Amino acid sequence: MPKNARLLLNVLPQEATIASVEWSENSNGQIISIDQNGVITAIQEGTAQVTAKVKDIFGNVKTTTMTVIVRIPVDSITINDFTVHVGETISIPITVSPADAKKAISYSLGNSFYAEVNGTNGTITGLKEGVTTLTVQAFNRNDELIQRTVTVTVQAIPVTAVVVSPTVVNINIGETAALTATVAPNNATYKTIEWRSSNPNIASVDENGRVTGLSTGQVTITAQAHNGVVGTAIVHVGSPLTGISLPSTLVVQKGKTINVLPYIAPIPANATTKIVSRSFTIENSYYAVVDQNGEVTAKRLGETPLTVKLIDENGKTWTASTIIRVVEHATDPTKGGNKDGWLY
């Protein structure tokens, strides 16, 4: 509006005789002032209410109110096409001359499905991926409309990293473990993760990152974001040791040596539990002896029990026993022997 303006008051009926008109405003002279002739003077940018109180010669009183907006005229507007991300709020990149006339700018979107504008703050918020237009308008000091229209592109905030936790998992057949995937940045638009296993026959993974061990082995579990960024974890699937066994009898020829280790059978056969120590004992060293490596040396004909003790990675102890039978090939049939010609 101009610096000064006079308000015109229309009274109905037109032939009414007016005794007095009182003018007032509610900004206390901060935004506008008004004299008793209805002349408004603009003080500073803002909005105020003006009230006219009219009294006729019969003492009847009527009032009316109007809104007065004080704006700073705009000389020029500069704005270019720009981009905003989904969920992001930014200041609209506009340059207005003079700078204090920025509040006089009005904004309108071509499609509010993709973004929303806060005209009071001069900000725009991305809502959904897509493209829309933004039109900005203002009036110059000659009350001529200045208008600019630009293209606003709303983009998703991309996932730049996926971190899977824990990164290494050890489970047994039939057991499950929960993996979690965290995307970066935290404000990424699409945080959906797709899980997959490098070998579903060894371990499967569901849509929530829960892994199930199916057979012994190692797999890589991959968590993939919508834009192809991945994170991984290694899963080792084992089979727990539940026991060990030995043949009921091990036959050793007198003066010969055998190693017991190949005869120790894990239970189950596909057990993956690691053994951290072994020890061997023979009940009667008169017939045979055993060293710390499991080497049994037969000394004399006869039999003696041998016991194997294993300690696994979990601290559990496992034992198994066998009979060491020392034999010798019979050279003199009168000394006896079995049907194959061996002496016991």
Tab-separated table of C-alpha atoms in Angstrom:
chain	number	residue	atom	x	y	z
A	1	MET	CA	0.000	0.000	0.000
A	2	PRO	CA	1.112	3.621	-0.363
A	3	LYS	CA	2.653	5.363	2.604
A	4	ASN	CA	-0.654	7.174	3.190
A	5	ALA	CA	-4.174	6.277	2.142
A	6	ARG	CA	-7.603	7.700	2.922
A	7	LEU	CA	-10.449	5.304	3.631
A	8	LEU	CA	-13.853	5.956	2.031
A	9	LEU	CA	-16.841	5.255	4.255
A	10	ASN	CA	-20.195	4.416	2.683
A	11	VAL	CA	-23.277	4.907	4.886
A	12	LEU	CA	-26.669	3.368	4.262
A	13	PRO	CA	-29.148	4.781	3.733
A	14	GLN	CA	-27.319	7.453	1.864
A	15	GLU	CA	-29.685	10.191	3.110
A	16	ALA	CA	-28.836	9.398	6.771
A	17	THR	CA	-27.561	12.393	8.719
A	18	ILE	CA	-24.204	11.619	10.357
A	19	ALA	CA	-23.406	13.305	13.615
A	20	SER	CA	-19.874	11.900	14.085
A	21	VAL	CA	-17.329	9.304	12.822
A	22	GLU	CA	-14.615	7.923	15.062
A	23	TRP	CA	-11.658	6.022	13.581
A	24	SER	CA	-9.426	3.625	15.537
A	25	GLU	CA	-6.893	0.844	14.908
A	26	ASN	CA	-5.683	-2.046	17.059
A	27	SER	CA	-1.895	-1.951	16.504
A	28	ASN	CA	-1.354	0.903	18.977
A	29	GLY	CA	0.480	2.800	16.285
A	30	GLN	CA	3.011	0.021	15.734
A	31	ILE	CA	1.880	-1.000	12.245
A	32	ILE	CA	-0.396	1.853	11.179
A	33	SER	CA	-1.848	5.061	12.528
A	34	ILE	CA	-5.157	6.664	11.524
A	35	ASP	CA	-6.454	10.154	12.062
A	36	GLN	CA	-10.052	11.249	12.484
A	37	ASN	CA	-10.308	11.994	8.766
A	38	GLY	CA	-9.736	8.298	8.006
A	39	VAL	CA	-6.216	8.831	6.663
A	40	ILE	CA	-4.018	5.784	7.327
A	41	THR	CA	-0.260	6.084	7.665
A	42	ALA	CA	1.827	2.886	7.231
A	43	ILE	CA	4.416	2.486	9.965
A	44	GLN	CA	5.890	-0.977	9.404
A	45	GLU	CA	5.128	-4.294	7.742
A	46	GLY	CA	2.270	-6.247	9.289
A	47	THR	CA	-1.498	-6.555	9.636
A	48	ALA	CA	-3.898	-4.401	11.644
A	49	GLN	CA	-7.639	-3.881	12.075
A	50	VAL	CA	-9.294	-0.488	11.470
A	51	THR	CA	-12.680	0.286	13.043
A	52	ALA	CA	-15.074	3.059	12.064
A	53	LYS	CA	-17.727	4.054	14.663
A	54	VAL	CA	-20.586	6.073	13.137
A	55	LYS	CA	-23.288	7.959	15.121
A	56	ASP	CA	-26.313	9.605	13.515
A	57	ILE	CA	-28.291	12.616	14.797
A	58	PHE	CA	-30.673	10.327	16.642
A	59	GLY	CA	-27.898	8.741	18.671
A	60	ASN	CA	-27.839	5.435	16.741
A	61	VAL	CA	-24.332	3.901	16.611
A	62	LYS	CA	-22.973	1.471	14.024
A	63	THR	CA	-19.433	0.080	13.644
A	64	THR	CA	-17.547	-1.599	10.826
A	65	THR	CA	-14.104	-3.164	10.689
A	66	MET	CA	-11.614	-3.804	7.912
A	67	THR	CA	-8.189	-5.436	7.695
A	68	VAL	CA	-5.192	-3.404	6.585
A	69	ILE	CA	-2.075	-5.202	5.363
A	70	VAL	CA	1.123	-3.201	5.234
A	71	ARG	CA	3.652	-4.694	2.862
A	72	ILE	CA	7.022	-3.706	1.511
A	73	PRO	CA	6.944	-3.444	-2.280
A	74	VAL	CA	9.167	-5.937	-4.150
A	75	ASP	CA	11.612	-4.742	-6.783
A	76	SER	CA	12.772	-8.135	-8.057
A	77	ILE	CA	12.549	-11.909	-7.434
A	78	THR	CA	15.265	-14.421	-8.319
A	79	ILE	CA	14.618	-18.174	-8.001
A	80	ASN	CA	15.804	-21.223	-9.978
A	81	ASP	CA	14.777	-24.862	-10.253
A	82	PHE	CA	15.796	-26.781	-7.115
A	83	THR	CA	15.671	-30.177	-5.396
A	84	VAL	CA	14.351	-31.240	-1.998
A	85	HIS	CA	14.434	-34.720	-0.443
A	86	VAL	CA	11.487	-36.693	0.863
A	87	GLY	CA	10.967	-35.861	4.536
A	88	GLU	CA	13.336	-32.899	4.333
A	89	THR	CA	12.332	-29.295	5.068
A	90	ILE	CA	14.436	-26.541	3.539
A	91	SER	CA	14.222	-22.790	3.092
A	92	ILE	CA	12.968	-21.931	-0.359
A	93	PRO	CA	16.059	-20.730	-2.272
A	94	ILE	CA	14.720	-17.355	-3.295
A	95	THR	CA	16.359	-13.941	-3.447
A	96	VAL	CA	14.115	-10.912	-3.024
A	97	SER	CA	15.050	-7.273	-3.439
A	98	PRO	CA	14.841	-5.496	-1.121
A	99	ALA	CA	15.664	-8.284	1.341
A	100	ASP	CA	13.104	-7.097	3.921
A	101	ALA	CA	10.304	-7.515	1.357
A	102	LYS	CA	10.506	-11.307	1.545
A	103	LYS	CA	7.385	-11.556	3.705
A	104	ALA	CA	5.400	-10.013	0.876
A	105	ILE	CA	6.006	-13.110	-1.259
A	106	SER	CA	3.195	-15.623	-1.771
A	107	TYR	CA	3.819	-19.239	-2.781
A	108	SER	CA	1.697	-21.844	-4.549
A	109	LEU	CA	2.485	-25.417	-5.616
A	110	GLY	CA	1.393	-27.021	-8.841
A	111	ASN	CA	0.840	-30.351	-7.047
A	112	SER	CA	0.733	-30.577	-3.248
A	113	PHE	CA	0.972	-34.391	-3.487
A	114	TYR	CA	4.757	-34.114	-3.767
A	115	ALA	CA	5.518	-31.230	-1.407
A	116	GLU	CA	4.023	-28.704	0.955
A	117	VAL	CA	4.903	-25.051	1.445
A	118	ASN	CA	4.882	-22.973	4.614
A	119	GLY	CA	4.461	-19.454	3.318
A	120	THR	CA	4.948	-17.894	6.737
A	121	ASN	CA	8.374	-19.445	7.203
A	122	GLY	CA	9.288	-19.560	3.518
A	123	THR	CA	10.021	-23.312	3.682
A	124	ILE	CA	9.167	-26.344	1.587
A	125	THR	CA	8.930	-29.999	2.690
A	126	GLY	CA	9.327	-32.988	0.375
A	127	LEU	CA	6.488	-35.513	0.713
A	128	LYS	CA	6.899	-38.009	-2.121
A	129	GLU	CA	9.265	-38.607	-5.019
A	130	GLY	CA	8.197	-36.666	-8.074
A	131	VAL	CA	8.226	-33.305	-9.832
A	132	THR	CA	6.002	-30.282	-9.284
A	133	THR	CA	6.070	-26.536	-9.900
A	134	LEU	CA	6.357	-23.670	-7.447
A	135	THR	CA	4.985	-20.242	-8.328
A	136	VAL	CA	6.060	-17.176	-6.349
A	137	GLN	CA	4.279	-13.844	-6.588
A	138	ALA	CA	4.590	-10.323	-5.215
A	139	PHE	CA	3.636	-6.759	-6.111
A	140	ASN	CA	6.009	-3.920	-6.861
A	141	ARG	CA	5.574	-0.331	-5.746
A	142	ASN	CA	3.370	0.314	-8.795
A	143	ASP	CA	1.058	-2.546	-7.749
A	144	GLU	CA	2.240	-4.587	-10.720
A	145	LEU	CA	2.408	-8.371	-10.237
A	146	ILE	CA	5.856	-10.001	-10.320
A	147	GLN	CA	5.659	-13.762	-10.837
A	148	ARG	CA	8.180	-16.581	-11.243
A	149	THR	CA	7.524	-20.325	-11.717
A	150	VAL	CA	10.216	-22.981	-11.179
A	151	THR	CA	10.433	-26.770	-11.173
A	152	VAL	CA	10.820	-28.558	-7.842
A	153	THR	CA	12.196	-32.100	-7.908
A	154	VAL	CA	11.493	-34.231	-4.846
A	155	GLN	CA	14.038	-37.029	-4.447
A	156	ALA	CA	14.434	-39.913	-2.026
A	157	ILE	CA	17.295	-39.737	0.486
A	158	PRO	CA	19.395	-42.714	-0.653
A	159	VAL	CA	20.770	-45.450	1.582
A	160	THR	CA	24.575	-45.172	1.585
A	161	ALA	CA	25.434	-48.073	3.906
A	162	VAL	CA	23.882	-51.153	5.494
A	163	VAL	CA	25.434	-52.551	8.683
A	164	VAL	CA	24.480	-56.081	9.772
A	165	SER	CA	24.918	-57.070	13.405
A	166	PRO	CA	26.409	-59.307	14.598
A	167	THR	CA	28.868	-59.781	11.747
A	168	VAL	CA	29.787	-63.364	12.703
A	169	VAL	CA	27.351	-65.934	14.107
A	170	ASN	CA	27.903	-69.507	15.287
A	171	ILE	CA	24.843	-71.746	15.583
A	172	ASN	CA	24.125	-75.463	15.544
A	173	ILE	CA	21.787	-77.368	13.289
A	174	GLY	CA	18.211	-76.571	14.305
A	175	GLU	CA	19.156	-73.425	16.184
A	176	THR	CA	18.209	-69.869	15.183
A	177	ALA	CA	19.867	-66.474	15.518
A	178	ALA	CA	18.523	-62.962	14.949
A	179	LEU	CA	20.389	-60.520	12.699
A	180	THR	CA	19.633	-56.816	12.526
A	181	ALA	CA	20.349	-54.419	9.680
A	182	THR	CA	20.836	-50.686	10.217
A	183	VAL	CA	20.789	-48.306	7.261
A	184	ALA	CA	22.665	-45.033	6.982
A	185	PRO	CA	21.851	-42.224	6.974
A	186	ASN	CA	19.155	-42.441	9.630
A	187	ASN	CA	16.801	-40.275	7.573
A	188	ALA	CA	17.014	-42.432	4.436
A	189	THR	CA	13.646	-42.431	2.718
A	190	TYR	CA	13.352	-46.166	2.123
A	191	LYS	CA	14.686	-48.415	4.881
A	192	THR	CA	13.223	-51.692	3.642
A	193	ILE	CA	15.736	-54.570	3.748
A	194	GLU	CA	15.718	-57.767	1.684
A	195	TRP	CA	17.499	-60.742	3.270
A	196	ARG	CA	19.066	-63.688	1.459
A	197	SER	CA	21.403	-66.612	2.173
A	198	SER	CA	24.278	-67.671	-0.066
A	199	ASN	CA	23.305	-71.312	0.556
A	200	PRO	CA	19.779	-71.930	1.885
A	201	ASN	CA	20.608	-75.635	2.296
A	202	ILE	CA	23.060	-74.743	5.066
A	203	ALA	CA	21.199	-71.822	6.652
A	204	SER	CA	17.981	-70.043	5.732
A	205	VAL	CA	17.002	-66.477	6.595
A	206	ASP	CA	13.496	-65.012	6.782
A	207	GLU	CA	12.232	-61.526	5.972
A	208	ASN	CA	13.016	-60.378	9.509
A	209	GLY	CA	16.679	-61.475	9.483
A	210	ARG	CA	16.164	-64.634	11.584
A	211	VAL	CA	18.661	-67.327	10.540
A	212	THR	CA	18.053	-71.072	10.978
A	213	GLY	CA	20.858	-73.650	10.826
A	214	LEU	CA	20.006	-76.589	8.546
A	215	SER	CA	23.288	-78.414	7.870
A	216	THR	CA	26.941	-77.985	8.722
A	217	GLY	CA	28.894	-75.374	6.813
A	218	GLN	CA	29.355	-71.643	6.338
A	219	VAL	CA	27.123	-69.132	4.559
A	220	THR	CA	27.042	-65.407	3.889
A	221	ILE	CA	23.825	-63.646	4.865
A	222	THR	CA	23.190	-60.482	2.834
A	223	ALA	CA	20.941	-57.557	3.756
A	224	GLN	CA	20.173	-55.414	0.700
A	225	ALA	CA	18.572	-51.969	0.608
A	226	HIS	CA	16.184	-50.893	-2.156
A	227	ASN	CA	18.979	-49.161	-4.092
A	228	GLY	CA	21.337	-52.163	-4.054
A	229	VAL	CA	23.544	-51.191	-1.101
A	230	VAL	CA	24.336	-54.308	0.969
A	231	GLY	CA	25.675	-55.421	4.323
A	232	THR	CA	26.747	-58.977	5.181
A	233	ALA	CA	27.281	-61.384	8.055
A	234	ILE	CA	29.029	-64.753	8.179
A	235	VAL	CA	27.112	-67.664	9.734
A	236	HIS	CA	28.840	-70.887	10.776
A	237	VAL	CA	26.470	-73.816	11.250
A	238	GLY	CA	27.808	-76.645	13.383
A	239	SER	CA	26.688	-79.936	14.831
A	240	PRO	CA	27.406	-80.319	18.566
A	241	LEU	CA	29.389	-83.273	19.833
A	242	THR	CA	27.279	-85.567	22.026
A	243	GLY	CA	29.772	-88.363	22.590
A	244	ILE	CA	32.655	-90.456	21.222
A	245	SER	CA	33.074	-94.175	20.599
A	246	LEU	CA	35.808	-96.758	19.967
A	247	PRO	CA	35.630	-100.279	18.580
A	248	SER	CA	35.084	-102.831	21.347
A	249	THR	CA	38.481	-104.388	20.551
A	250	LEU	CA	41.633	-103.268	18.779
A	251	VAL	CA	43.958	-106.083	17.738
A	252	VAL	CA	47.679	-105.285	17.673
A	253	GLN	CA	50.414	-107.684	16.621
A	254	LYS	CA	53.091	-108.182	19.246
A	255	GLY	CA	55.963	-105.762	18.701
A	256	LYS	CA	53.875	-103.564	16.383
A	257	THR	CA	52.428	-100.103	16.883
A	258	ILE	CA	49.063	-98.578	15.937
A	259	ASN	CA	47.586	-95.117	16.508
A	260	VAL	CA	44.258	-94.951	18.299
A	261	LEU	CA	43.196	-91.583	16.859
A	262	PRO	CA	41.733	-92.888	13.570
A	263	TYR	CA	39.495	-95.231	15.557
A	264	ILE	CA	37.871	-92.493	17.645
A	265	ALA	CA	34.428	-91.820	16.157
A	266	PRO	CA	32.530	-88.585	17.015
A	267	ILE	CA	28.839	-88.764	17.779
A	268	PRO	CA	27.174	-87.589	15.611
A	269	ALA	CA	29.473	-88.285	12.690
A	270	ASN	CA	29.173	-84.673	11.412
A	271	ALA	CA	29.948	-83.106	14.789
A	272	THR	CA	31.867	-79.856	14.429
A	273	THR	CA	32.780	-79.229	18.063
A	274	LYS	CA	36.509	-78.617	18.336
A	275	ILE	CA	38.675	-80.827	20.550
A	276	VAL	CA	41.269	-78.893	22.544
A	277	SER	CA	43.059	-81.733	24.376
A	278	ARG	CA	43.424	-85.536	24.338
A	279	SER	CA	44.825	-88.036	26.816
A	280	PHE	CA	45.253	-91.826	26.716
A	281	THR	CA	45.659	-94.377	29.484
A	282	ILE	CA	46.303	-98.131	29.454
A	283	GLU	CA	45.282	-100.159	32.458
A	284	ASN	CA	48.093	-102.728	32.284
A	285	SER	CA	51.338	-101.667	30.706
A	286	TYR	CA	52.595	-105.251	30.966
A	287	TYR	CA	50.797	-105.988	27.712
A	288	ALA	CA	50.987	-102.649	25.901
A	289	VAL	CA	51.892	-98.998	26.350
A	290	VAL	CA	50.450	-95.774	24.856
A	291	ASP	CA	52.094	-92.344	24.419
A	292	GLN	CA	50.560	-88.832	24.475
A	293	ASN	CA	49.907	-88.974	20.735
A	294	GLY	CA	47.812	-92.129	20.963
A	295	GLU	CA	50.517	-94.495	19.666
A	296	VAL	CA	49.954	-97.985	21.152
A	297	THR	CA	52.884	-100.427	21.219
A	298	ALA	CA	52.098	-104.111	21.817
A	299	LYS	CA	54.532	-105.856	24.222
A	300	ARG	CA	53.162	-109.258	25.277
A	301	LEU	CA	50.298	-111.524	24.370
A	302	GLY	CA	47.188	-110.638	26.304
A	303	GLU	CA	44.546	-107.968	26.725
A	304	THR	CA	44.294	-104.661	28.541
A	305	PRO	CA	41.719	-101.838	28.560
A	306	LEU	CA	42.610	-98.491	26.988
A	307	THR	CA	40.691	-95.278	27.748
A	308	VAL	CA	40.596	-92.105	25.637
A	309	LYS	CA	39.627	-88.765	27.232
A	310	LEU	CA	38.852	-85.718	25.101
A	311	ILE	CA	38.106	-82.152	26.224
A	312	ASP	CA	36.201	-79.940	23.778
A	313	GLU	CA	36.137	-76.178	23.224
A	314	ASN	CA	33.231	-75.854	25.639
A	315	GLY	CA	35.134	-77.547	28.462
A	316	LYS	CA	33.154	-80.772	28.277
A	317	THR	CA	34.944	-84.084	28.786
A	318	TRP	CA	34.223	-87.122	26.654
A	319	THR	CA	35.569	-90.633	27.237
A	320	ALA	CA	35.525	-93.948	25.420
A	321	SER	CA	37.256	-97.298	26.072
A	322	THR	CA	38.407	-100.301	24.081
A	323	ILE	CA	40.281	-103.531	24.679
A	324	ILE	CA	43.801	-103.753	23.284
A	325	ARG	CA	44.360	-107.383	22.303
A	326	VAL	CA	47.981	-108.312	21.598
A	327	VAL	CA	48.393	-111.275	19.213
A	328	GLU	CA	51.204	-113.195	17.564
A	329	HIS	CA	51.180	-115.383	14.495
A	330	ALA	CA	51.437	-119.065	15.518
A	331	THR	CA	54.524	-120.862	14.140
A	332	ASP	CA	54.110	-124.025	16.210
A	333	PRO	CA	50.555	-125.494	15.962
A	334	THR	CA	51.141	-127.447	19.185
A	335	LYS	CA	51.077	-124.162	21.079
A	336	GLY	CA	47.493	-123.565	20.087
A	337	GLY	CA	45.905	-120.578	18.339
A	338	ASN	CA	42.698	-119.747	16.618
A	339	LYS	CA	41.597	-121.003	13.268
A	340	ASP	CA	43.510	-118.279	11.449
A	341	GLY	CA	46.758	-119.282	13.090
A	342	TRP	CA	47.037	-116.423	15.609
A	343	LEU	CA	48.059	-116.817	19.202
A	344	TYR	CA	46.344	-114.805	21.954
